[in-house]
XYZ file of C-alpha atoms in Angstrom:
627
model
C 74.767 136.312 44.375
C 77.638 133.833 43.975
C 80.597 134.180 46.360
C 82.930 132.117 44.213
C 86.242 133.642 43.192
C 87.289 133.880 39.543
C 89.749 130.998 40.092
C 87.014 128.696 41.397
C 85.804 125.885 39.123
C 82.122 126.654 38.478
C 81.090 123.036 39.076
C 81.188 121.912 42.711
C 82.119 118.335 43.491
C 82.636 117.835 47.256
C 84.518 114.796 48.580
C 82.686 111.959 50.275
C 83.295 111.264 53.992
C 86.594 109.387 54.341
C 87.308 109.506 50.596
C 90.853 109.138 49.302
C 92.337 112.142 47.525
C 93.056 110.278 44.287
C 89.482 108.948 44.202
C 88.100 112.471 44.571
C 90.454 113.947 41.947
C 89.524 111.183 39.507
C 85.805 111.650 40.136
C 86.147 115.436 39.756
C 88.066 115.016 36.504
C 85.440 112.660 35.149
C 82.749 115.184 36.107
C 84.620 117.798 34.065
C 85.073 115.420 31.102
C 88.834 115.381 31.426
C 91.651 113.237 32.808
C 93.540 113.468 36.089
C 96.403 115.139 34.260
C 94.044 117.591 32.559
C 92.446 118.474 35.887
C 95.780 119.161 37.569
C 96.985 121.208 34.601
C 93.840 123.314 34.721
C 94.269 124.238 38.402
C 97.909 125.206 37.935
C 99.707 121.997 38.916
C 101.051 120.707 35.590
C 104.032 118.908 37.183
C 102.106 117.335 40.068
C 101.494 113.580 40.314
C 98.349 112.183 41.887
C 100.182 109.253 43.519
C 102.556 111.699 45.238
C 99.694 113.935 46.316
C 97.914 110.933 47.810
C 100.863 110.447 50.167
C 101.378 114.048 51.209
C 100.255 117.408 49.866
C 102.737 120.243 49.601
C 101.596 123.715 50.606
C 101.331 124.944 46.973
C 99.338 121.852 46.006
C 96.932 122.232 48.918
C 96.416 125.937 48.177
C 95.861 125.319 44.447
C 93.263 122.636 45.159
C 91.558 124.808 47.771
C 91.465 127.875 45.507
C 90.032 125.930 42.576
C 87.544 123.672 44.385
C 86.680 125.479 47.615
C 87.525 122.418 49.729
C 89.392 123.533 52.903
C 93.091 122.670 53.017
C 92.707 120.722 56.270
C 90.049 118.516 54.656
C 92.345 117.883 51.708
C 95.219 116.953 54.026
C 92.971 114.475 55.847
C 92.328 112.729 52.498
C 96.031 111.804 52.185
C 98.047 109.024 53.808
C 100.002 111.730 55.608
C 97.149 111.738 58.118
C 98.223 108.191 59.077
C 101.999 108.749 58.934
C 103.986 107.018 61.718
C 100.762 105.317 62.744
C 99.427 103.014 60.019
C 101.998 103.903 57.336
C 105.480 105.391 57.241
C 106.342 108.073 54.691
C 110.027 108.725 54.075
C 111.127 112.058 55.602
C 111.675 114.687 52.919
C 110.343 112.378 50.196
C 106.927 111.245 49.104
C 107.618 107.540 49.213
C 106.277 104.819 51.480
C 108.662 102.926 53.730
C 107.989 99.785 55.726
C 104.890 100.518 57.836
C 104.601 99.876 61.582
C 102.633 96.697 60.771
C 102.426 94.311 57.812
C 105.000 94.214 55.025
C 102.975 96.395 52.675
C 105.005 99.168 51.122
C 103.063 100.342 48.067
C 100.017 102.602 48.028
C 97.903 100.206 45.984
C 94.325 99.937 47.025
C 91.983 97.148 47.957
C 88.344 97.661 47.160
C 84.771 96.660 47.910
C 82.724 96.195 44.704
C 79.491 97.041 46.538
C 80.941 100.338 47.787
C 82.093 101.199 44.260
C 78.558 100.581 42.968
C 76.904 102.694 45.666
C 79.394 105.585 45.470
C 79.735 105.824 41.691
C 83.160 104.203 41.676
C 84.640 106.313 44.480
C 86.608 104.777 47.359
C 87.739 105.547 50.893
C 91.264 106.236 52.138
C 91.004 103.334 54.583
C 91.377 100.876 51.688
C 94.934 102.140 51.200
C 96.041 101.042 54.665
C 97.659 97.663 55.391
C 95.026 97.087 58.107
C 92.068 97.217 55.673
C 90.681 93.791 54.844
C 86.873 93.921 55.175
C 83.949 96.223 54.396
C 81.899 96.414 57.572
C 78.997 98.125 55.765
C 78.457 95.477 53.103
C 80.053 92.630 55.103
C 82.431 91.641 52.335
C 86.095 90.726 52.223
C 87.935 93.420 50.277
C 89.270 92.421 46.870
C 92.973 92.687 46.024
C 93.113 92.144 42.298
C 91.227 92.609 39.096
C 89.431 89.307 38.417
C 90.507 89.378 34.744
C 94.098 90.598 34.564
C 94.971 89.430 38.086
C 96.763 92.672 38.974
C 96.088 95.333 41.621
C 93.714 97.707 39.808
C 94.007 101.463 39.471
C 90.308 102.332 39.443
C 90.941 106.082 39.811
C 93.482 106.593 37.079
C 91.902 108.277 34.053
C 93.789 108.332 30.779
C 92.494 109.225 27.339
C 93.957 105.934 26.073
C 92.188 103.858 28.701
C 88.594 103.133 29.664
C 86.422 106.062 30.713
C 83.783 103.989 32.504
C 83.299 104.353 36.248
C 84.966 101.586 38.283
C 86.812 100.006 35.349
C 90.281 98.447 35.618
C 92.795 100.713 33.909
C 95.567 98.128 33.782
C 97.026 96.910 30.515
C 97.032 93.262 29.506
C 98.327 91.356 26.475
C 96.164 91.649 23.354
C 95.721 88.181 21.788
C 94.880 89.752 18.443
C 98.039 91.855 18.309
C 101.173 89.952 19.262
C 103.419 91.843 21.651
C 100.947 94.657 22.202
C 98.954 95.634 25.251
C 95.364 96.742 25.486
C 93.369 98.162 28.408
C 91.837 95.565 30.703
C 88.612 97.608 31.245
C 87.104 94.958 33.550
C 84.035 96.151 35.459
C 85.214 96.234 39.083
C 81.782 97.263 40.344
C 80.627 93.682 39.893
C 83.870 91.871 40.747
C 83.367 88.784 42.917
C 83.845 89.257 46.669
C 83.705 86.855 49.615
C 80.732 87.486 51.941
C 81.498 87.519 55.662
C 79.276 86.290 58.509
C 77.623 89.321 60.190
C 78.614 88.054 63.634
C 81.923 86.532 62.537
C 85.393 87.093 63.918
C 86.748 88.785 60.783
C 84.199 91.605 60.826
C 84.638 91.976 64.579
C 88.393 92.361 64.153
C 87.978 94.914 61.345
C 85.603 96.940 63.499
C 88.143 96.962 66.327
C 90.991 97.958 64.014
C 88.876 100.685 62.396
C 88.147 102.048 65.860
C 91.855 102.127 66.694
C 92.689 103.889 63.419
C 90.015 106.533 64.067
C 91.211 107.634 67.522
C 92.187 111.221 68.244
C 95.846 112.174 67.676
C 96.618 112.272 71.407
C 95.309 108.692 71.757
C 97.354 107.278 68.898
C 100.398 106.169 70.927
C 98.242 103.821 72.990
C 96.330 102.652 69.907
C 99.623 101.949 68.157
C 100.648 99.712 71.064
C 97.579 97.536 70.500
C 98.077 97.532 66.716
C 101.636 96.317 67.176
C 100.455 93.614 69.546
C 97.882 92.492 66.984
C 100.547 92.483 64.301
C 103.022 90.532 66.444
C 100.416 87.808 66.920
C 98.947 87.977 63.409
C 102.084 87.241 61.426
C 102.852 84.377 63.776
C 99.396 83.032 63.016
C 100.393 82.966 59.340
C 103.630 81.217 60.225
C 101.674 78.663 62.240
C 99.434 77.985 59.253
C 102.530 76.975 57.321
C 104.448 75.122 60.020
C 101.950 73.905 62.595
C 98.540 73.817 60.966
C 97.764 70.253 62.051
C 97.781 71.273 65.720
C 95.764 74.445 65.224
C 92.603 74.839 67.342
C 89.233 74.532 65.630
C 88.874 78.295 65.894
C 91.662 78.717 63.319
C 89.805 76.641 60.754
C 86.596 78.561 61.492
C 88.288 81.851 60.591
C 89.812 80.347 57.457
C 86.327 79.306 56.373
C 85.132 82.872 56.951
C 87.886 84.046 54.598
C 86.685 81.808 51.796
C 88.157 78.455 52.719
C 90.669 78.426 49.860
C 93.548 80.119 51.644
C 96.243 81.229 49.154
C 99.627 79.557 49.660
C 102.483 80.263 49.794
C 102.558 83.748 51.257
C 105.249 86.081 52.610
C 106.455 86.013 56.166
C 104.338 88.737 57.730
C 107.224 89.695 59.986
C 108.934 91.348 57.071
C 111.957 89.091 57.559
C 111.360 87.496 54.154
C 109.487 88.508 51.026
C 108.462 86.037 48.370
C 106.397 86.605 45.266
C 102.852 85.429 45.555
C 101.784 82.697 43.206
C 98.291 82.550 41.762
C 96.177 80.863 39.136
C 96.745 83.580 36.576
C 100.044 83.280 34.769
C 99.878 86.947 33.909
C 99.729 88.069 37.530
C 102.619 90.415 38.217
C 102.827 91.928 41.647
C 104.855 95.071 41.944
C 104.600 94.795 45.715
C 106.224 91.445 46.429
C 106.410 92.126 50.172
C 102.648 92.578 50.603
C 100.052 90.065 51.721
C 96.731 89.223 50.194
C 93.565 90.268 51.978
C 92.703 86.763 53.293
C 96.102 86.608 54.988
C 95.672 89.935 56.776
C 92.043 89.162 57.609
C 92.700 85.735 59.110
C 95.840 86.823 60.938
C 94.216 89.904 62.448
C 90.982 88.118 63.391
C 92.825 85.356 65.226
C 95.253 87.818 66.802
C 92.292 89.856 68.044
C 90.833 86.797 69.788
C 94.167 85.766 71.310
C 94.961 89.284 72.501
C 91.677 90.438 73.993
C 90.271 87.182 75.325
C 86.618 86.518 75.989
C 86.487 83.580 73.591
C 86.470 80.052 75.062
C 89.481 79.093 72.950
C 91.483 82.275 73.315
C 94.108 80.814 75.669
C 94.534 77.654 73.603
C 94.860 79.824 70.510
C 97.496 81.979 72.214
C 99.499 78.914 73.243
C 99.340 77.567 69.685
C 100.615 80.900 68.346
C 103.544 80.983 70.770
C 104.352 77.335 70.098
C 104.175 77.880 66.328
C 106.716 80.676 66.597
C 109.407 78.097 67.426
C 107.880 74.675 66.648
C 111.202 72.816 66.598
C 112.572 74.280 69.836
C 112.808 72.313 73.041
C 110.687 73.148 76.071
C 113.665 74.738 77.809
C 114.063 77.362 75.080
C 116.397 80.143 76.114
C 114.234 82.928 77.494
C 116.573 85.512 76.026
C 115.881 84.153 72.536
C 112.145 84.314 73.165
C 112.472 87.875 74.448
C 114.450 88.869 71.362
C 111.803 87.463 69.028
C 109.000 89.298 70.835
C 110.893 92.517 71.550
C 108.611 94.703 69.394
C 105.320 93.252 70.586
C 104.525 95.817 73.298
C 104.989 95.493 77.066
C 101.711 93.695 77.838
C 102.027 91.034 75.161
C 105.737 90.658 75.877
C 104.939 90.027 79.549
C 102.289 87.485 78.613
C 104.651 85.544 76.358
C 107.436 85.590 78.937
C 104.994 84.382 81.617
C 103.951 81.553 79.329
C 107.583 80.476 78.929
C 108.440 80.934 82.606
C 107.882 77.339 83.830
C 110.236 76.016 81.137
C 113.277 78.175 81.798
C 116.165 78.384 84.251
C 116.090 80.278 87.549
C 118.646 82.849 86.414
C 116.505 83.889 83.429
C 113.325 83.732 85.469
C 114.878 86.301 87.774
C 116.457 88.400 85.037
C 113.134 88.813 83.199
C 110.960 88.645 86.356
C 108.977 86.059 84.425
C 107.464 84.480 87.554
C 105.994 87.808 88.721
C 102.717 89.405 87.635
C 104.691 91.929 85.549
C 107.552 90.358 83.564
C 109.770 92.855 81.787
C 112.903 93.152 79.731
C 116.206 93.520 81.603
C 116.267 97.284 81.991
C 118.909 97.915 84.635
C 122.388 99.261 83.971
C 125.599 98.268 85.726
C 125.260 101.413 87.841
C 121.751 100.343 88.874
C 122.999 96.926 90.008
C 125.895 98.505 91.899
C 123.391 100.786 93.616
C 121.149 97.846 94.495
C 124.160 96.035 95.972
C 124.544 98.856 98.499
C 121.044 98.077 99.802
C 121.526 94.319 100.256
C 123.413 92.535 103.047
C 125.723 89.684 102.122
C 123.214 87.304 103.739
C 119.512 87.703 103.041
C 117.545 89.275 105.878
C 116.594 86.563 108.376
C 112.844 87.168 108.196
C 112.831 86.828 104.407
C 115.100 83.792 104.590
C 112.591 82.088 106.873
C 109.793 82.877 104.430
C 111.727 81.413 101.500
C 112.983 78.245 103.181
C 110.689 75.321 102.291
C 109.356 73.852 105.534
C 109.938 70.278 104.358
C 113.523 70.974 103.303
C 115.106 72.172 106.513
C 117.014 68.928 106.277
C 118.250 67.491 103.019
C 119.268 63.832 102.707
C 119.721 63.590 106.458
C 122.029 66.607 106.629
C 121.213 70.027 108.019
C 120.726 72.682 105.371
C 123.487 75.254 105.353
C 121.238 78.219 106.094
C 124.021 80.785 105.815
C 124.949 79.508 102.350
C 121.270 79.696 101.383
C 121.096 83.282 102.638
C 124.290 84.176 100.776
C 122.876 82.663 97.601
C 119.555 84.498 97.907
C 121.301 87.826 98.428
C 123.413 87.244 95.345
C 120.328 86.294 93.333
C 118.720 89.593 94.361
C 121.218 91.258 91.997
C 119.999 89.241 88.984
C 116.544 90.809 88.242
C 116.908 93.247 85.369
C 120.689 92.816 85.234
C 122.531 93.732 82.011
C 124.290 91.022 80.052
C 127.714 92.446 80.924
C 127.140 91.945 84.662
C 126.089 88.313 85.194
C 125.505 86.700 88.569
C 129.077 85.462 89.039
C 130.351 89.028 88.613
C 127.591 90.700 90.592
C 127.680 88.492 93.707
C 131.181 89.672 94.746
C 129.720 93.184 95.071
C 128.207 91.872 98.322
C 131.487 90.339 99.437
C 130.274 86.854 98.480
C 133.263 85.092 96.983
C 131.639 81.656 96.701
C 128.844 82.656 94.357
C 128.501 79.342 92.530
C 128.499 77.322 95.742
C 125.875 79.575 97.307
C 123.707 79.421 94.202
C 123.986 75.641 94.197
C 122.894 75.628 97.822
C 119.732 77.525 96.860
C 118.769 75.648 93.700
C 119.918 72.115 94.448
C 120.456 71.638 98.136
C 117.391 73.535 99.398
C 115.023 73.673 96.411
C 116.157 70.524 94.621
C 113.059 68.823 93.207
C 110.800 71.650 94.374
C 108.941 74.366 92.471
C 111.177 77.435 92.209
C 108.297 79.775 91.327
C 107.798 81.224 94.850
C 111.527 81.909 95.128
C 111.795 83.410 91.632
C 108.726 85.591 92.098
C 109.638 86.834 95.574
C 113.247 87.728 94.806
C 112.342 89.516 91.559
C 109.646 91.614 93.239
C 111.869 92.301 96.244
C 114.656 93.547 93.976
C 112.226 95.829 92.131
C 110.931 97.204 95.447
C 114.480 98.019 96.567
C 115.127 99.843 93.278
C 111.958 101.880 93.652
C 111.952 102.628 97.369
C 115.555 102.264 98.472
C 116.894 101.162 101.848
C 117.781 103.113 104.994
C 121.059 101.187 105.260
C 124.102 101.499 103.006
C 125.536 98.012 103.419
C 128.430 98.701 101.068
C 129.638 101.482 103.337
C 129.272 99.273 106.380
C 131.179 96.431 104.745
C 134.028 98.848 104.064
C 133.886 100.570 107.464
C 133.480 97.784 110.009
C 136.014 94.983 110.257
C 137.517 92.897 113.016
C 140.046 95.631 113.662
C 137.731 98.679 113.488
C 134.682 97.556 115.447
C 134.689 98.750 119.072
C 133.312 96.922 122.144
C 133.147 99.051 125.325
C 134.780 96.965 128.118
C 133.494 99.192 130.959
C 129.887 98.916 129.787
C 130.283 95.151 129.469
C 131.760 94.950 132.989
C 128.760 96.807 134.426
C 126.400 94.454 132.576
C 127.922 91.259 133.994
C 127.983 92.720 137.507
C 124.327 93.677 137.191
C 123.292 90.144 136.174
C 125.888 88.192 138.146
C 127.406 86.605 135.035
C 130.917 85.274 134.677
C 133.120 87.582 132.624
C 134.412 84.853 130.334
C 137.758 84.959 128.588
C 139.148 85.966 125.210
C 136.945 83.389 123.507
C 133.809 85.135 124.813
C 135.155 88.495 123.633
C 135.781 87.125 120.134
C 132.270 85.685 119.893
C 130.695 88.972 120.984
C 132.770 90.961 118.482
C 131.723 88.468 115.816
C 128.075 89.033 116.703
C 128.581 92.812 116.716
C 129.968 92.630 113.176
C 127.021 90.471 112.169
C 124.630 93.167 113.410
C 126.465 95.960 111.636
C 127.191 94.360 108.269
C 124.531 91.663 107.906
C 127.331 89.257 107.153
C 128.806 86.333 109.062
C 132.490 87.282 109.357
C 135.236 84.651 109.319
C 136.827 83.439 112.513
C 139.569 85.723 113.822
C 143.158 84.582 113.736
C 143.994 82.280 116.616
C 140.337 81.440 117.368
C 139.532 78.088 119.004
C 138.494 75.177 116.832
C 134.998 75.314 118.317
C 134.627 79.012 117.438
C 132.004 78.447 114.705
C 129.901 76.257 117.004
C 130.123 78.874 119.760
C 128.981 81.597 117.360
C 125.952 79.570 116.333
C 125.048 78.878 119.952
C 125.465 82.542 120.858
C 123.436 83.625 117.840
C 120.375 81.657 118.883
C 120.758 81.300 122.688
C 122.328 84.522 123.927
C 120.318 86.140 126.778
C 118.148 89.055 125.770
C 119.988 91.572 128.021
C 123.250 90.634 126.332
C 121.634 91.009 122.889
C 120.315 94.431 123.874
C 123.780 95.425 125.089
C 125.389 94.457 121.774
C 122.623 96.287 119.915
C 123.510 99.445 121.859
C 127.186 98.880 121.093
C 126.292 98.687 117.391
C 124.463 102.024 117.643
C 127.521 103.591 119.297
C 129.808 102.257 116.556
C 127.557 103.801 113.915
C 127.479 107.131 115.740
C 131.266 107.106 116.109
C 131.584 106.978 112.327
C 128.880 109.591 111.715
C 126.446 107.057 110.209
C 122.801 107.938 110.863
C 121.138 104.598 110.122
C 119.182 101.988 112.074
C 121.285 99.073 113.263
C 119.158 96.505 111.470
C 116.349 96.702 108.944
C 114.306 94.442 106.710
C 111.969 95.209 103.798
C 108.379 95.216 105.058
C 106.652 91.831 105.178
C 103.640 90.727 103.174
C 101.246 92.882 105.147
C 102.945 96.006 103.780
C 103.112 94.894 100.177
C 101.358 96.966 97.508
C 98.773 95.689 95.013
C 101.519 94.723 92.576
C 103.198 92.559 95.188
C 106.052 94.985 95.801
C 107.120 96.276 99.180
C 106.010 99.711 100.229
C 108.472 102.356 101.395
C 110.777 100.743 103.959
C 111.116 102.268 107.362
C 111.991 101.332 110.910
C 114.385 98.780 112.328
C 114.156 95.407 114.004
C 114.007 95.440 117.781
C 116.908 93.658 119.410
C 116.323 89.972 119.894
C 113.275 89.723 117.610
C 114.790 87.513 114.901
C 118.334 86.162 115.014
C 120.423 87.942 112.373
């Protein structure tokens, strides 16, 4: 006995796997010997429009279709573009109208088609053909067709009208009637046998379509990650099209191979795939009128995506050369020292991995400041993502002079003397500490404004000491990479010392040196007590321990004070160093500061797999490395 309800159409016509809603409605209407409008009127939707339903079904529409056909509402919803909203297409909120999609400037819901699929499936088509990413039929290994071969317009193969052709797979567009001036007649071209470009079974175009189809078919919870890869493909693909217009002569052979796969005769001109410009496509047919001027033809999307897929995923012998050609074609007239900020702006929507790859590619051709700001010399370049508050916080973790152990690592061994003069190591250390504030810095807090946060008032001189006096003529990559990773490690793991507090707390007038303890020390070792000059040098060294900064000479100091400080710094006896270290601990305790006297970020042996320092701990033993 039949279980159908009285409202159920007595003729069943189930949808095909992956079929588009308008294709199914048209096929159902044809089965019932009526039109799309007649079908909708019969099921109680006289005001509904198939093109609107294709985008998104309302609840009444879904229920009416379900009640009349028996197809579950969730299956009907999956046959609409709403199932790809905010993923492959964008539907305007509260309206059934397509907006600019996440990829490709393709705003209309017109369909591409595979003639072989239309023949096999009695003129019915899949929803995938409606997406901007559809360019090839992987089953029949054909490039999808865009236009009717006769009228040269995007066909509407699933629009049935009593005035138009009733044949399966016929073009329902109108075209001028030569026999009746000023009138139109149905095109009625057989789309089932329209010409299509065959694709190599093992070619790059089919491989790219298979990858894209796999990304579009992922589960909803996997879509965010799939969308990242789609955006990366898009960012590369439209630049491929730009390169074909501006830099085709320098394109690798792989580019020409893909163009041959797409039919060889590549249609020119074409829109800028970035969506920054939209031009009408020109073709051989004078009657071609494209209602979607911002869209691209199938060969454009196919070639761009295929080449982007190679450049993005690698594995091909020419993938790196292809990637370099794409990046170079994006700014063919720019000089090698292109501003890294301009490059970053152009690639801002390309996804973190591709963005990092582009920035790394540009790294050798940019200035040290930008190399630090974007961490372009590190394994993980990134956009400047730190706020002014973040930089102020980082400044509290950095001494005015870079930690001595790290300074020794960064000093080139063959540049300890420059042009016969000793390198000003303190200036180099000041400059490196200031440069530690640059990675990730916001535009409103440049180096010259950030360096004074450390008490460094000669920022430009110190920076010049680093770049020109010490590293002049040398590769800055080790310096740029180390400082950027060190800054990131400080942000992530912090520091046990608040240098900003120490700089504010300890001065020439506030630091205390215990005279009784010093007297016992000199008696124990049989040293001469020394005069005021010795006291000044020891107080200077005590401040150096506490603040990590070389303080200026006190008022009234001898002319040889600086020389004496340097001698003391490197030649002071170990017992005297230990005594001053204890005095530093007592000064900290007197101010209620529970911190080690000295500290450095862990050395290379304690660096994580990304090259960043692990959680800092411990302090330097007195006398290990001169501060």
